[in-house]
mmCIF file of C-alpha atoms and ligand atoms in Angstrom:
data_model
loop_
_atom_site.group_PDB
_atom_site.id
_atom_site.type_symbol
_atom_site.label_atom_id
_atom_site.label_comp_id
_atom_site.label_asym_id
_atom_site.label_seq_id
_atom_site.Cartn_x
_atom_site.Cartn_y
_atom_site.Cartn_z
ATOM 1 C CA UNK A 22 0.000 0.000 0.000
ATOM 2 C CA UNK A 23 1.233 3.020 -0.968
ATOM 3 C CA UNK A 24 0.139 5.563 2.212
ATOM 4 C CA UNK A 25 -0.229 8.935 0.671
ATOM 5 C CA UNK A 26 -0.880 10.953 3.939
ATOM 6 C CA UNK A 27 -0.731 9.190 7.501
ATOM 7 C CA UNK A 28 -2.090 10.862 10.866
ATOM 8 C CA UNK A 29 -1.510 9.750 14.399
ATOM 9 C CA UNK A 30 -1.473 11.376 17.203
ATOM 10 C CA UNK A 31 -0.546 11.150 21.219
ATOM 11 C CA UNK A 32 -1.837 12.555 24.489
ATOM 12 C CA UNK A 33 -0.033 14.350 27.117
ATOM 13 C CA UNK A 34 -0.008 13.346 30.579
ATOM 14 C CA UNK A 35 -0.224 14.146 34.480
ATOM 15 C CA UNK A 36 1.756 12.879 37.168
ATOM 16 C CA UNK A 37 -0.871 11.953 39.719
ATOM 17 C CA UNK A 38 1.526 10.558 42.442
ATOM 18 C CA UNK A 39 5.249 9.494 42.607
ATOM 19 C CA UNK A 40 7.226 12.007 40.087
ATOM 20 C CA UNK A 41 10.914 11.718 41.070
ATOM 21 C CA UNK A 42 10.475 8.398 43.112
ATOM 22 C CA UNK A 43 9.613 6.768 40.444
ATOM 23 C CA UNK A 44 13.131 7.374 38.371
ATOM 24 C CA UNK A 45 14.261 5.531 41.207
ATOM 25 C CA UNK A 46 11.849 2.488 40.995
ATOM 26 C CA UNK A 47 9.160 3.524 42.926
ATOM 27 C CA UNK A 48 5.370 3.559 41.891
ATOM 28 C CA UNK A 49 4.199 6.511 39.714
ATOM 29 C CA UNK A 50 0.837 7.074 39.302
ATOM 30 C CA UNK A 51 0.166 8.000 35.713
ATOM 31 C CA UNK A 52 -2.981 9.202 33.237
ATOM 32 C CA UNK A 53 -3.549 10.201 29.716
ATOM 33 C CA UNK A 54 -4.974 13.744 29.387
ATOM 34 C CA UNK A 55 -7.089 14.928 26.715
ATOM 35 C CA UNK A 56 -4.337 17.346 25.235
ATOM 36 C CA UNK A 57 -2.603 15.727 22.197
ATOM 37 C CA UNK A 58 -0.002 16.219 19.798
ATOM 38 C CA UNK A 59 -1.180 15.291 16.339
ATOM 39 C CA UNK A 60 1.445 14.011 13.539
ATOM 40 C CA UNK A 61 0.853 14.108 9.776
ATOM 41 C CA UNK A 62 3.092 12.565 7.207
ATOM 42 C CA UNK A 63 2.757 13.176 3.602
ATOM 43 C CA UNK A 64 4.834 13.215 0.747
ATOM 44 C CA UNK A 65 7.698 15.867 0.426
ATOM 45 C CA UNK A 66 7.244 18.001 -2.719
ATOM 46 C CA UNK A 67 10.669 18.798 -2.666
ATOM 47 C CA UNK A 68 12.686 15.782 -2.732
ATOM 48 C CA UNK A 69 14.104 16.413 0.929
ATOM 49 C CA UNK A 70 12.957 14.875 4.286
ATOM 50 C CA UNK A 71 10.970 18.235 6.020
ATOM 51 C CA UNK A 72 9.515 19.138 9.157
ATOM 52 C CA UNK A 73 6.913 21.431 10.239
ATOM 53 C CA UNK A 74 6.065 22.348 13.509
ATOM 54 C CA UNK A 75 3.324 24.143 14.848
ATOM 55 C CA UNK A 76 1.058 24.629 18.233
ATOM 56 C CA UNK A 77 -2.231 25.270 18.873
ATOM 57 C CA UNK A 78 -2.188 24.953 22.855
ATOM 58 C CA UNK A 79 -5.355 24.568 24.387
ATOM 59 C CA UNK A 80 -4.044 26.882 27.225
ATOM 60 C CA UNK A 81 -3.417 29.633 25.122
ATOM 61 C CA UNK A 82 -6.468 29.640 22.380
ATOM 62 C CA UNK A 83 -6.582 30.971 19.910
ATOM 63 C CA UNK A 84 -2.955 30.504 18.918
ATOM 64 C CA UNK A 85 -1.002 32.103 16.222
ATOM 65 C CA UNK A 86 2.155 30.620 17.150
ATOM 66 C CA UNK A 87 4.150 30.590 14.100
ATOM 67 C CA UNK A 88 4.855 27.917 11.804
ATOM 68 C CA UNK A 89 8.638 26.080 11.915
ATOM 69 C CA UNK A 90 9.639 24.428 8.591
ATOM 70 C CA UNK A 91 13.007 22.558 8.673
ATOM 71 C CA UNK A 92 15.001 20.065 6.398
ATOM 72 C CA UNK A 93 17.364 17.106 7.808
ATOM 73 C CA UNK A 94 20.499 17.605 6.952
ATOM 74 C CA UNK A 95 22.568 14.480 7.634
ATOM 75 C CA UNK A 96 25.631 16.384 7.284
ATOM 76 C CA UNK A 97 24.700 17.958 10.304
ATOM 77 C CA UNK A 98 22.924 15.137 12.046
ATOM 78 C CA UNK A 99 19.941 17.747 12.486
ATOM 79 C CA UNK A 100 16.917 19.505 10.972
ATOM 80 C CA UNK A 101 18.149 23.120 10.177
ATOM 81 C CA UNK A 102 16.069 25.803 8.845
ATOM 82 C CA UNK A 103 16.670 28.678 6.575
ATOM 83 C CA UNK A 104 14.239 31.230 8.567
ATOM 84 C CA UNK A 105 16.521 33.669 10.377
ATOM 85 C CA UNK A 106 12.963 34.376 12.377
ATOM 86 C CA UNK A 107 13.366 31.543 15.189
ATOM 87 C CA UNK A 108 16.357 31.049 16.077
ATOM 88 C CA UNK A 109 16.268 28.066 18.485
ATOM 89 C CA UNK A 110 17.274 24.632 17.111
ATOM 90 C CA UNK A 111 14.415 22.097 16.434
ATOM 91 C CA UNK A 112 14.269 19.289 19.186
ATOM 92 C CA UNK A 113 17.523 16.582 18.841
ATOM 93 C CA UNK A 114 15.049 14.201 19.003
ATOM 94 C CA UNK A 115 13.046 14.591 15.964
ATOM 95 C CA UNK A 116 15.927 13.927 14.251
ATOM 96 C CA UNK A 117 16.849 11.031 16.371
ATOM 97 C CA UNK A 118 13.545 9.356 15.428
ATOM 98 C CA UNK A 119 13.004 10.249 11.332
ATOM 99 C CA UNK A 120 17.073 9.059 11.436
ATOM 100 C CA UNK A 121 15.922 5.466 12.973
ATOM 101 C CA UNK A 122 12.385 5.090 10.880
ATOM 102 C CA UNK A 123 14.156 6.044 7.822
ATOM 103 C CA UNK A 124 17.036 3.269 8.201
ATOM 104 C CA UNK A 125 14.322 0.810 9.163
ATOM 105 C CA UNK A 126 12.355 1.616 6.114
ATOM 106 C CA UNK A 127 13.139 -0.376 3.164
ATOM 107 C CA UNK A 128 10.879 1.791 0.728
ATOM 108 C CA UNK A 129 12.481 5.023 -0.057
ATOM 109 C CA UNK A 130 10.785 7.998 -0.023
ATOM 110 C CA UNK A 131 10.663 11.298 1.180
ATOM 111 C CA UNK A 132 8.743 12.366 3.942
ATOM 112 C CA UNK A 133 6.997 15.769 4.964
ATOM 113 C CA UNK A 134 6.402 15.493 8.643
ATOM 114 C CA UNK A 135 3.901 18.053 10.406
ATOM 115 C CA UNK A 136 3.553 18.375 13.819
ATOM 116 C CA UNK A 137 1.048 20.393 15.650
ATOM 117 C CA UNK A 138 0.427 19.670 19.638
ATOM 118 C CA UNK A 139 -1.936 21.543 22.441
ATOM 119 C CA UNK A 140 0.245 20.348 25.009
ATOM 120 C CA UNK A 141 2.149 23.460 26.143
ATOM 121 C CA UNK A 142 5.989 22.158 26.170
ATOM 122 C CA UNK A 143 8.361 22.753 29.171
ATOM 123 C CA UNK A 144 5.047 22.540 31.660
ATOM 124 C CA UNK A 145 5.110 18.751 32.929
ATOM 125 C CA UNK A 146 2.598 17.784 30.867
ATOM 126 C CA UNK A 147 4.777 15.602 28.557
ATOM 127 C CA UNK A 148 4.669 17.257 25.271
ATOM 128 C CA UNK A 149 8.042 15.710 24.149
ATOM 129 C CA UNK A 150 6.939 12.574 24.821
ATOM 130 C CA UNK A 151 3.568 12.896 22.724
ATOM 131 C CA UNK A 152 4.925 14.714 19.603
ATOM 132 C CA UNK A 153 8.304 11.810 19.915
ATOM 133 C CA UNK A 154 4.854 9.133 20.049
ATOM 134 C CA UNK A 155 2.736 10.073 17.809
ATOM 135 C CA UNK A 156 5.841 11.662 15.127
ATOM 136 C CA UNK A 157 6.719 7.559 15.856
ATOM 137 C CA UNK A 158 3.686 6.163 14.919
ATOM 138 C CA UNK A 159 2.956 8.462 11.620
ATOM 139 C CA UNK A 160 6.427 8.592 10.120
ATOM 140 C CA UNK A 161 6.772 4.534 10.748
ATOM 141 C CA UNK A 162 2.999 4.193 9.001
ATOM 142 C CA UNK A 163 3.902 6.457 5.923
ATOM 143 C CA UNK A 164 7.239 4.392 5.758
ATOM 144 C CA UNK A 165 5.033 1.444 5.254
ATOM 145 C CA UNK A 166 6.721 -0.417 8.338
ATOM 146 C CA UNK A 167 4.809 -2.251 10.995
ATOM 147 C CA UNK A 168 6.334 -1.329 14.767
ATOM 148 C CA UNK A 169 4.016 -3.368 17.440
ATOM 149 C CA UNK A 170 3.145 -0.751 20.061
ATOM 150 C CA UNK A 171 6.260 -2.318 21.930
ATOM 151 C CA UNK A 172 8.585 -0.944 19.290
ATOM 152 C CA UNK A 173 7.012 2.351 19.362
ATOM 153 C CA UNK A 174 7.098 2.787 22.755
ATOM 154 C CA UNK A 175 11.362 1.915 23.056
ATOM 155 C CA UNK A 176 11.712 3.888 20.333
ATOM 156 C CA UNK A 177 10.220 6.985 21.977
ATOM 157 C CA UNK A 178 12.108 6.575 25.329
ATOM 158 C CA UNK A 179 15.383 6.508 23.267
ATOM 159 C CA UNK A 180 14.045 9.962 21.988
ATOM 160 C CA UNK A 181 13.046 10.816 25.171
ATOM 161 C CA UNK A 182 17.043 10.098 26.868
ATOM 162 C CA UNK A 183 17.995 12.237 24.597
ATOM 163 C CA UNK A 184 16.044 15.239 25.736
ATOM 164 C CA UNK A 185 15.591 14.386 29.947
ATOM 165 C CA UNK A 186 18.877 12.557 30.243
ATOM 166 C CA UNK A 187 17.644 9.649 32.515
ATOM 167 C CA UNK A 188 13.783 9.857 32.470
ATOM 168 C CA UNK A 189 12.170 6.534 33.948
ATOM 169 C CA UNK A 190 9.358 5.841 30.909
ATOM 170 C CA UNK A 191 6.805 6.943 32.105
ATOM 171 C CA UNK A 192 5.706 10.073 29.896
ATOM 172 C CA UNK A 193 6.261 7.831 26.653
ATOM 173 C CA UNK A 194 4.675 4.856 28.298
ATOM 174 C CA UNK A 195 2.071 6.969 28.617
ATOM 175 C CA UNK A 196 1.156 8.486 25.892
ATOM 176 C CA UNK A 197 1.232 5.071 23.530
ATOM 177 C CA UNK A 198 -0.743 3.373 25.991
ATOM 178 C CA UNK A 199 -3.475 5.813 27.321
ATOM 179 C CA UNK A 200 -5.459 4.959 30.210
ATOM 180 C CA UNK A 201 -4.456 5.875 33.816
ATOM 181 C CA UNK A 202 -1.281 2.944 35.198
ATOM 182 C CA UNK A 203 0.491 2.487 38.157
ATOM 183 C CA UNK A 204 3.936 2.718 36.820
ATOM 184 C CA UNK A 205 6.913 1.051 38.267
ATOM 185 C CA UNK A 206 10.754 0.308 36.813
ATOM 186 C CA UNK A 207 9.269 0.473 33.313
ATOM 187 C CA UNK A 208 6.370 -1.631 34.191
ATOM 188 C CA UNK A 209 3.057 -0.529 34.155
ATOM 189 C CA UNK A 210 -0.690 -1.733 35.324
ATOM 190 C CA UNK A 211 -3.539 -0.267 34.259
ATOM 191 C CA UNK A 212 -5.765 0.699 37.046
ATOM 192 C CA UNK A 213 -9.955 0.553 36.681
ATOM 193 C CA UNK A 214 -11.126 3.507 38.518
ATOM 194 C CA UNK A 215 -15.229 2.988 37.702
ATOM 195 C CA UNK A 216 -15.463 4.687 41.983
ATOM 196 C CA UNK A 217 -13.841 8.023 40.898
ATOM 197 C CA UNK A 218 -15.968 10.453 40.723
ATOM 198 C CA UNK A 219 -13.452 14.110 41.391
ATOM 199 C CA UNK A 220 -12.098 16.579 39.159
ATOM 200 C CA UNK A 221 -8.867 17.295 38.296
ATOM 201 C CA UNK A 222 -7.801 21.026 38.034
ATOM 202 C CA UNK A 223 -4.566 21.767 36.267
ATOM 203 C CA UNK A 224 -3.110 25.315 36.266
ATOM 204 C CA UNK A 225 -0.448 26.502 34.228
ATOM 205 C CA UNK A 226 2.075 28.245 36.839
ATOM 206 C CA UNK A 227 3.890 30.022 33.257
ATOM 207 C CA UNK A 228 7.151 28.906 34.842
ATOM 208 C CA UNK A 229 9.120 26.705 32.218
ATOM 209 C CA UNK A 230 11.281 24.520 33.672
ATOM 210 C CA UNK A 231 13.543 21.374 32.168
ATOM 211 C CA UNK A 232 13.411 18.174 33.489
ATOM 212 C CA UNK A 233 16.482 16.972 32.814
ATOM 213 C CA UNK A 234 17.738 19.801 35.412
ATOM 214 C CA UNK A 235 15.190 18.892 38.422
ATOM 215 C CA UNK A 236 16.005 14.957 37.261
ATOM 216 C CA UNK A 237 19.564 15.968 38.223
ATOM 217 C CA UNK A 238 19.097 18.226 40.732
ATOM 218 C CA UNK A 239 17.945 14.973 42.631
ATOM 219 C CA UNK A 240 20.741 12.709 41.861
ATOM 220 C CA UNK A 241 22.630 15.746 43.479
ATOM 221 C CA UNK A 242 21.344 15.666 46.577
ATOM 222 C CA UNK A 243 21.077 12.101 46.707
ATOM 223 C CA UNK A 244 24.764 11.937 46.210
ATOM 224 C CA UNK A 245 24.961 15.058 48.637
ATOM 225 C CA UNK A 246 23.116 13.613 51.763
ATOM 226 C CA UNK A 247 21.742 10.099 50.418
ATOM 227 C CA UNK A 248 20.240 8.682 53.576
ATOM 228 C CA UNK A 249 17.874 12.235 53.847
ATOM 229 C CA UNK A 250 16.682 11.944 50.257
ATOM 230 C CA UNK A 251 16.211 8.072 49.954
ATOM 231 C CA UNK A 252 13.667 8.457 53.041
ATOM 232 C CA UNK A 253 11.611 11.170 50.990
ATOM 233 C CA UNK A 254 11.778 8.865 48.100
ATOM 234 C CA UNK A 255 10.621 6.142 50.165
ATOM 235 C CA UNK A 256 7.731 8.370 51.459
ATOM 236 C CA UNK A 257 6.673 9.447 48.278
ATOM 237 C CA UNK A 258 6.445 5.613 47.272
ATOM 238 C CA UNK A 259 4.724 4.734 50.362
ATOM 239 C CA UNK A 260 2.007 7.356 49.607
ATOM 240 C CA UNK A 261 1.707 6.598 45.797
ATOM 241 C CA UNK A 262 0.651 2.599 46.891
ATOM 242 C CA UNK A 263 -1.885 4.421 49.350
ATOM 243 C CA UNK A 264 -3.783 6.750 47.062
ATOM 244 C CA UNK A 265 -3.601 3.440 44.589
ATOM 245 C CA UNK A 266 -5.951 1.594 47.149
ATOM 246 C CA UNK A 267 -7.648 5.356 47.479
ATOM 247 C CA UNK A 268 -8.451 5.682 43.848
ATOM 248 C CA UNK A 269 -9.458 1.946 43.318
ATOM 249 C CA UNK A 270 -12.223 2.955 46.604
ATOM 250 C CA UNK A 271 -13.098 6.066 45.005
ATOM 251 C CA UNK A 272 -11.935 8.098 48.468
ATOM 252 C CA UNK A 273 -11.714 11.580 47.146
ATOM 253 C CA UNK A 274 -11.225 13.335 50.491
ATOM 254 C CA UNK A 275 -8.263 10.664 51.903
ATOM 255 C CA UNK A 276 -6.612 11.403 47.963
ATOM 256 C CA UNK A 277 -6.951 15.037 48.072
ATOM 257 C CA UNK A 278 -4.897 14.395 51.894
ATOM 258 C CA UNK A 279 -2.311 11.806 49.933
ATOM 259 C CA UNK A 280 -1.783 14.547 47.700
ATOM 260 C CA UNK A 281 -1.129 18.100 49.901
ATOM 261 C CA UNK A 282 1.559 15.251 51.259
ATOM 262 C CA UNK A 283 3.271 14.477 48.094
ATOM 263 C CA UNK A 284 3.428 17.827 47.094
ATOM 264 C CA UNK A 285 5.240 18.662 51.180
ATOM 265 C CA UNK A 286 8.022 15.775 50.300
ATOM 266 C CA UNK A 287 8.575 17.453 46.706
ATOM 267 C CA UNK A 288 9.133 20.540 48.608
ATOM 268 C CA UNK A 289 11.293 18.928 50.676
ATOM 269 C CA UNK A 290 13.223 16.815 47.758
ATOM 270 C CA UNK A 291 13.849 20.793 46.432
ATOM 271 C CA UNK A 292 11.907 20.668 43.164
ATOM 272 C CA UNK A 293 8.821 22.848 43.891
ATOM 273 C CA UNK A 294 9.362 26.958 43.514
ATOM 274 C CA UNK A 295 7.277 29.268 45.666
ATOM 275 C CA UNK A 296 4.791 30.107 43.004
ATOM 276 C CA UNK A 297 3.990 26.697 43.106
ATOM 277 C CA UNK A 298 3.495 26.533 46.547
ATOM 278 C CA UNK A 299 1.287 29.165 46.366
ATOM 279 C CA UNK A 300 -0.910 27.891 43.708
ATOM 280 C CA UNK A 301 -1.754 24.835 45.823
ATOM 281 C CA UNK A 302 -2.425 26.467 48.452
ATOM 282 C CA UNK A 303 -4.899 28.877 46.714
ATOM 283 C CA UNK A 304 -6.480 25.837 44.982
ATOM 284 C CA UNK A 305 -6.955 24.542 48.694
ATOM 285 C CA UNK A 306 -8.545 28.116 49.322
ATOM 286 C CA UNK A 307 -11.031 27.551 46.407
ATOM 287 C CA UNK A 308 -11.884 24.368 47.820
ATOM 288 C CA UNK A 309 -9.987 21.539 46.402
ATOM 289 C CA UNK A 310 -9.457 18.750 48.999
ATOM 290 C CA UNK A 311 -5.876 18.387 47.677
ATOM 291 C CA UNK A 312 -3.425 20.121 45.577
ATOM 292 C CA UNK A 313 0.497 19.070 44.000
ATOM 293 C CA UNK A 314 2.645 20.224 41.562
ATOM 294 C CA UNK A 315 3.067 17.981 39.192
ATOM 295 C CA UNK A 316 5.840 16.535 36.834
ATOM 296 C CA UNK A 317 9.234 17.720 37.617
ATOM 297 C CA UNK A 318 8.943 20.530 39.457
ATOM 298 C CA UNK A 319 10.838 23.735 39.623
ATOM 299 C CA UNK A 320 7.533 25.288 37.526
ATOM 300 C CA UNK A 321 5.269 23.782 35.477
ATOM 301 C CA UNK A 322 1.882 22.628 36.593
ATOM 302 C CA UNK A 323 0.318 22.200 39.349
ATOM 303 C CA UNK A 324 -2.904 20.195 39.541
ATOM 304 C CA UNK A 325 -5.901 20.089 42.358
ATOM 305 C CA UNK A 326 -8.884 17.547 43.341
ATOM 306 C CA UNK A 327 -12.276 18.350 43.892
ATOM 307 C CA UNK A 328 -15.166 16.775 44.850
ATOM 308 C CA UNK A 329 -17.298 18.764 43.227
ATOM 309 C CA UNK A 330 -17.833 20.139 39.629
ATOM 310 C CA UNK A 331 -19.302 23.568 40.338
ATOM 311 C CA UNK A 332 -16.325 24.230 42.731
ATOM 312 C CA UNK A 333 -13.616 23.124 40.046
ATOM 313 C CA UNK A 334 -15.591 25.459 37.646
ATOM 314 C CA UNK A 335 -15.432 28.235 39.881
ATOM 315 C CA UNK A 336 -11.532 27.041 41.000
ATOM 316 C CA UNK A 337 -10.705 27.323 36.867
ATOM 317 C CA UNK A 338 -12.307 30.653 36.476
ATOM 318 C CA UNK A 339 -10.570 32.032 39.459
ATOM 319 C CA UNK A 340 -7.310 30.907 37.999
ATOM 320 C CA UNK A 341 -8.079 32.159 34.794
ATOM 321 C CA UNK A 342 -9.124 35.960 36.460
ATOM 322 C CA UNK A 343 -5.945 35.599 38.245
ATOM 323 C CA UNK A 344 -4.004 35.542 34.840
ATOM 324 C CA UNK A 345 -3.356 32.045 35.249
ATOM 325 C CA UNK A 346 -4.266 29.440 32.462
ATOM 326 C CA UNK A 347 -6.418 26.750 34.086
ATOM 327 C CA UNK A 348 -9.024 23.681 32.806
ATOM 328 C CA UNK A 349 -10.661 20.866 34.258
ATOM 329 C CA UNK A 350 -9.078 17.529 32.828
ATOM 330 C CA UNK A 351 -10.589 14.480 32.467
ATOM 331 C CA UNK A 352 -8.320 11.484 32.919
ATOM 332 C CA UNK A 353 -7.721 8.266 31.408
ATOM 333 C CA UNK A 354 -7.660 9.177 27.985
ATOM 334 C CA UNK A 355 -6.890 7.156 24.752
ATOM 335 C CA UNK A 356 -3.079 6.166 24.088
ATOM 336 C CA UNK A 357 -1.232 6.653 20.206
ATOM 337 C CA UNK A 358 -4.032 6.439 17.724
ATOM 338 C CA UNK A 359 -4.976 7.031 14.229
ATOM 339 C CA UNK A 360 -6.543 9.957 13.086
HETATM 340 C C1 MEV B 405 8.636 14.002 34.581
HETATM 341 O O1 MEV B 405 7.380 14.104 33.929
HETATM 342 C C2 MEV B 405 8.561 13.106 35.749
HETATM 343 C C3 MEV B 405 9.870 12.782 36.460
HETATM 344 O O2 MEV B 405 9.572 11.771 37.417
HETATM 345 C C4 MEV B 405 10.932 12.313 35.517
HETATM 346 C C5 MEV B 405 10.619 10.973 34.890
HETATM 347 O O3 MEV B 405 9.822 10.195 35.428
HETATM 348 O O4 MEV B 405 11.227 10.702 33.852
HETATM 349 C C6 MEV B 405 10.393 13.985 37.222
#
């Protein structure tokens, strides 16, 4: 078959419970949100393998973000662009992956890849992970090869080391799976929550952070003073198999507790900032039950639980009034798919 346009694409995701711990082989607590990067592959018109990138964050509607076209150069070993107008190099990893579906492929052909995500990058929300998915899924369908979902998903943590440095899976695993796991040493189990009835806030502190920094900003300290920071590890562990159990039951008010807690240790582990701080505590104010940053840390997201729809409504436009960008999520969303 010869595919004349392909379309995939991913979903982003939040860090429930366990971010940090996990990298050292504790239990995460993972879902799919319904923010997505989509990936279109056609032909190239020009006889080169090009890239186009553009965003249309949900967060930010409407968007005018401009549009990035590139072309790999394999002289370079990277997409470069002639447009003086953005300066900053295209994600390594983009090449990393066209690199490895091309050299798979045995039909030649030139690609045209076009990206477009609503997952604002740099916020915890695992936009790299998405566009390295779903970029993954198209490119490999247009190149007429057959990756199980296996394949896909090793493929996009190799993208993914080459952005965070030493993630632990989890945002790739993620995003070609879907659903809402418990997540442990590159394992994962999907959890049934048919109990849960809360809402998930998540609010956009505007901070952007890296994770590769806060990812080593831990092995620091753990190298610095390791008994100190394996015990909040531990903690964080401890509470991510408790609000398992609390999610499974449905509990809102003892996971809104879990989760003020997990947020305290990440304060205490170094990776929150005090805007941050302050955002979960005014969620608390607008009557969530809990509130945590989420992801790495150091800016970023933070996300809150209520009970209650009307009060995550009103939480959301608060936020927003406060110049903060803010929406309800739901959770467990579809994995990689076709468009
Ligand atoms: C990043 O979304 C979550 C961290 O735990 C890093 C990782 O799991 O790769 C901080």
């Amino acid at each position: 078959m010869d595919a004349r346009k392909t379309t995939f694409s991913a979903p982003g995701k939040i860090i429930l419970f366990g971010e940090h711990a996990v990298v050292y082989g504790y239990p995460a607590i993972v879902t799919a949100i319904d923010l997505r990067t989509k990936c279109v592959v056609s032909k190239s018109l020009q006889n080169e393998v090009q890239l186009s990138i553009s965003s249309d964050y949900l967060f930010n509607k409407p968007s005018a973000e401009l549009k990035k076209e590139y072309i790999m150069n394999k002289e370079q070993n990277e997409f470069i662009t002639q447009d003086s107008k953005y300066e900053q190099p295209v994600n390594p990893a983009y090449y990393f992956i066209t690199e490895k579906i091309l050299e798979l492929a045995t039909r030649k052909k030139y690609p045209h890849i076009h990206i477009n995500s609503e997952i604002p990058p740099g916020m915890g929300l695992g936009s790299s992970a998405a566009s390295a998915v779903a970029t993954l899924a198209s490119l490999s369908a247009f190149m007429e090869l057959e990756l199980s979902m296996e394949e896909l998903n090793e493929l996009a943590f190799e993208a993914e080391k080459i952005i965070h440095g030493r993630p632990s899976g989890v945002d790739n695993t993620i995003s070609t799976y879907g659903g809402i796991h418990l997540y442990k040493e590159k394992k994962f189990s999907k959890l049934s929550i048919p109990n849960f009835s809360s809402y998930v806030v998540i609010v956009n502190s505007g901070i952007p952070r890296n994770t590769k920094t806060y990812v080593e900003k831990v092995v620091k300290s753990l190298e610095e003073d390791t008994s100190k920071y394996q015990n909040i590890l531990e903690e964080i562990g401890n509470i991510t198999i408790i609000a398992k159990s609390s999610l499974g039951e449905g509990d809102t008010q003892k996971l809104g507790k879990l989760m003020t807690q997990n947020h305290l240790l990440l304060e205490e582990l170094g990776v929150s900032h005090p805007i941050l701080t302050e955002l979960t505590n005014s969620l608390v104010q607008l009557g969530s039950v809990g509130s945590k940053l989420t992801g790495a840390g150091g800016g970023g997201c933070v996300i809150g639980l209520f009970d209650n729809y009307q009060k995550a409504n009103r939480a959301v436009e608060e936020m927003k009034n406060r110049g903060f960008q803010a929406f309800i999520s739901s959770l467990a969303e579809r994995g990689v798919q076709v468009e």
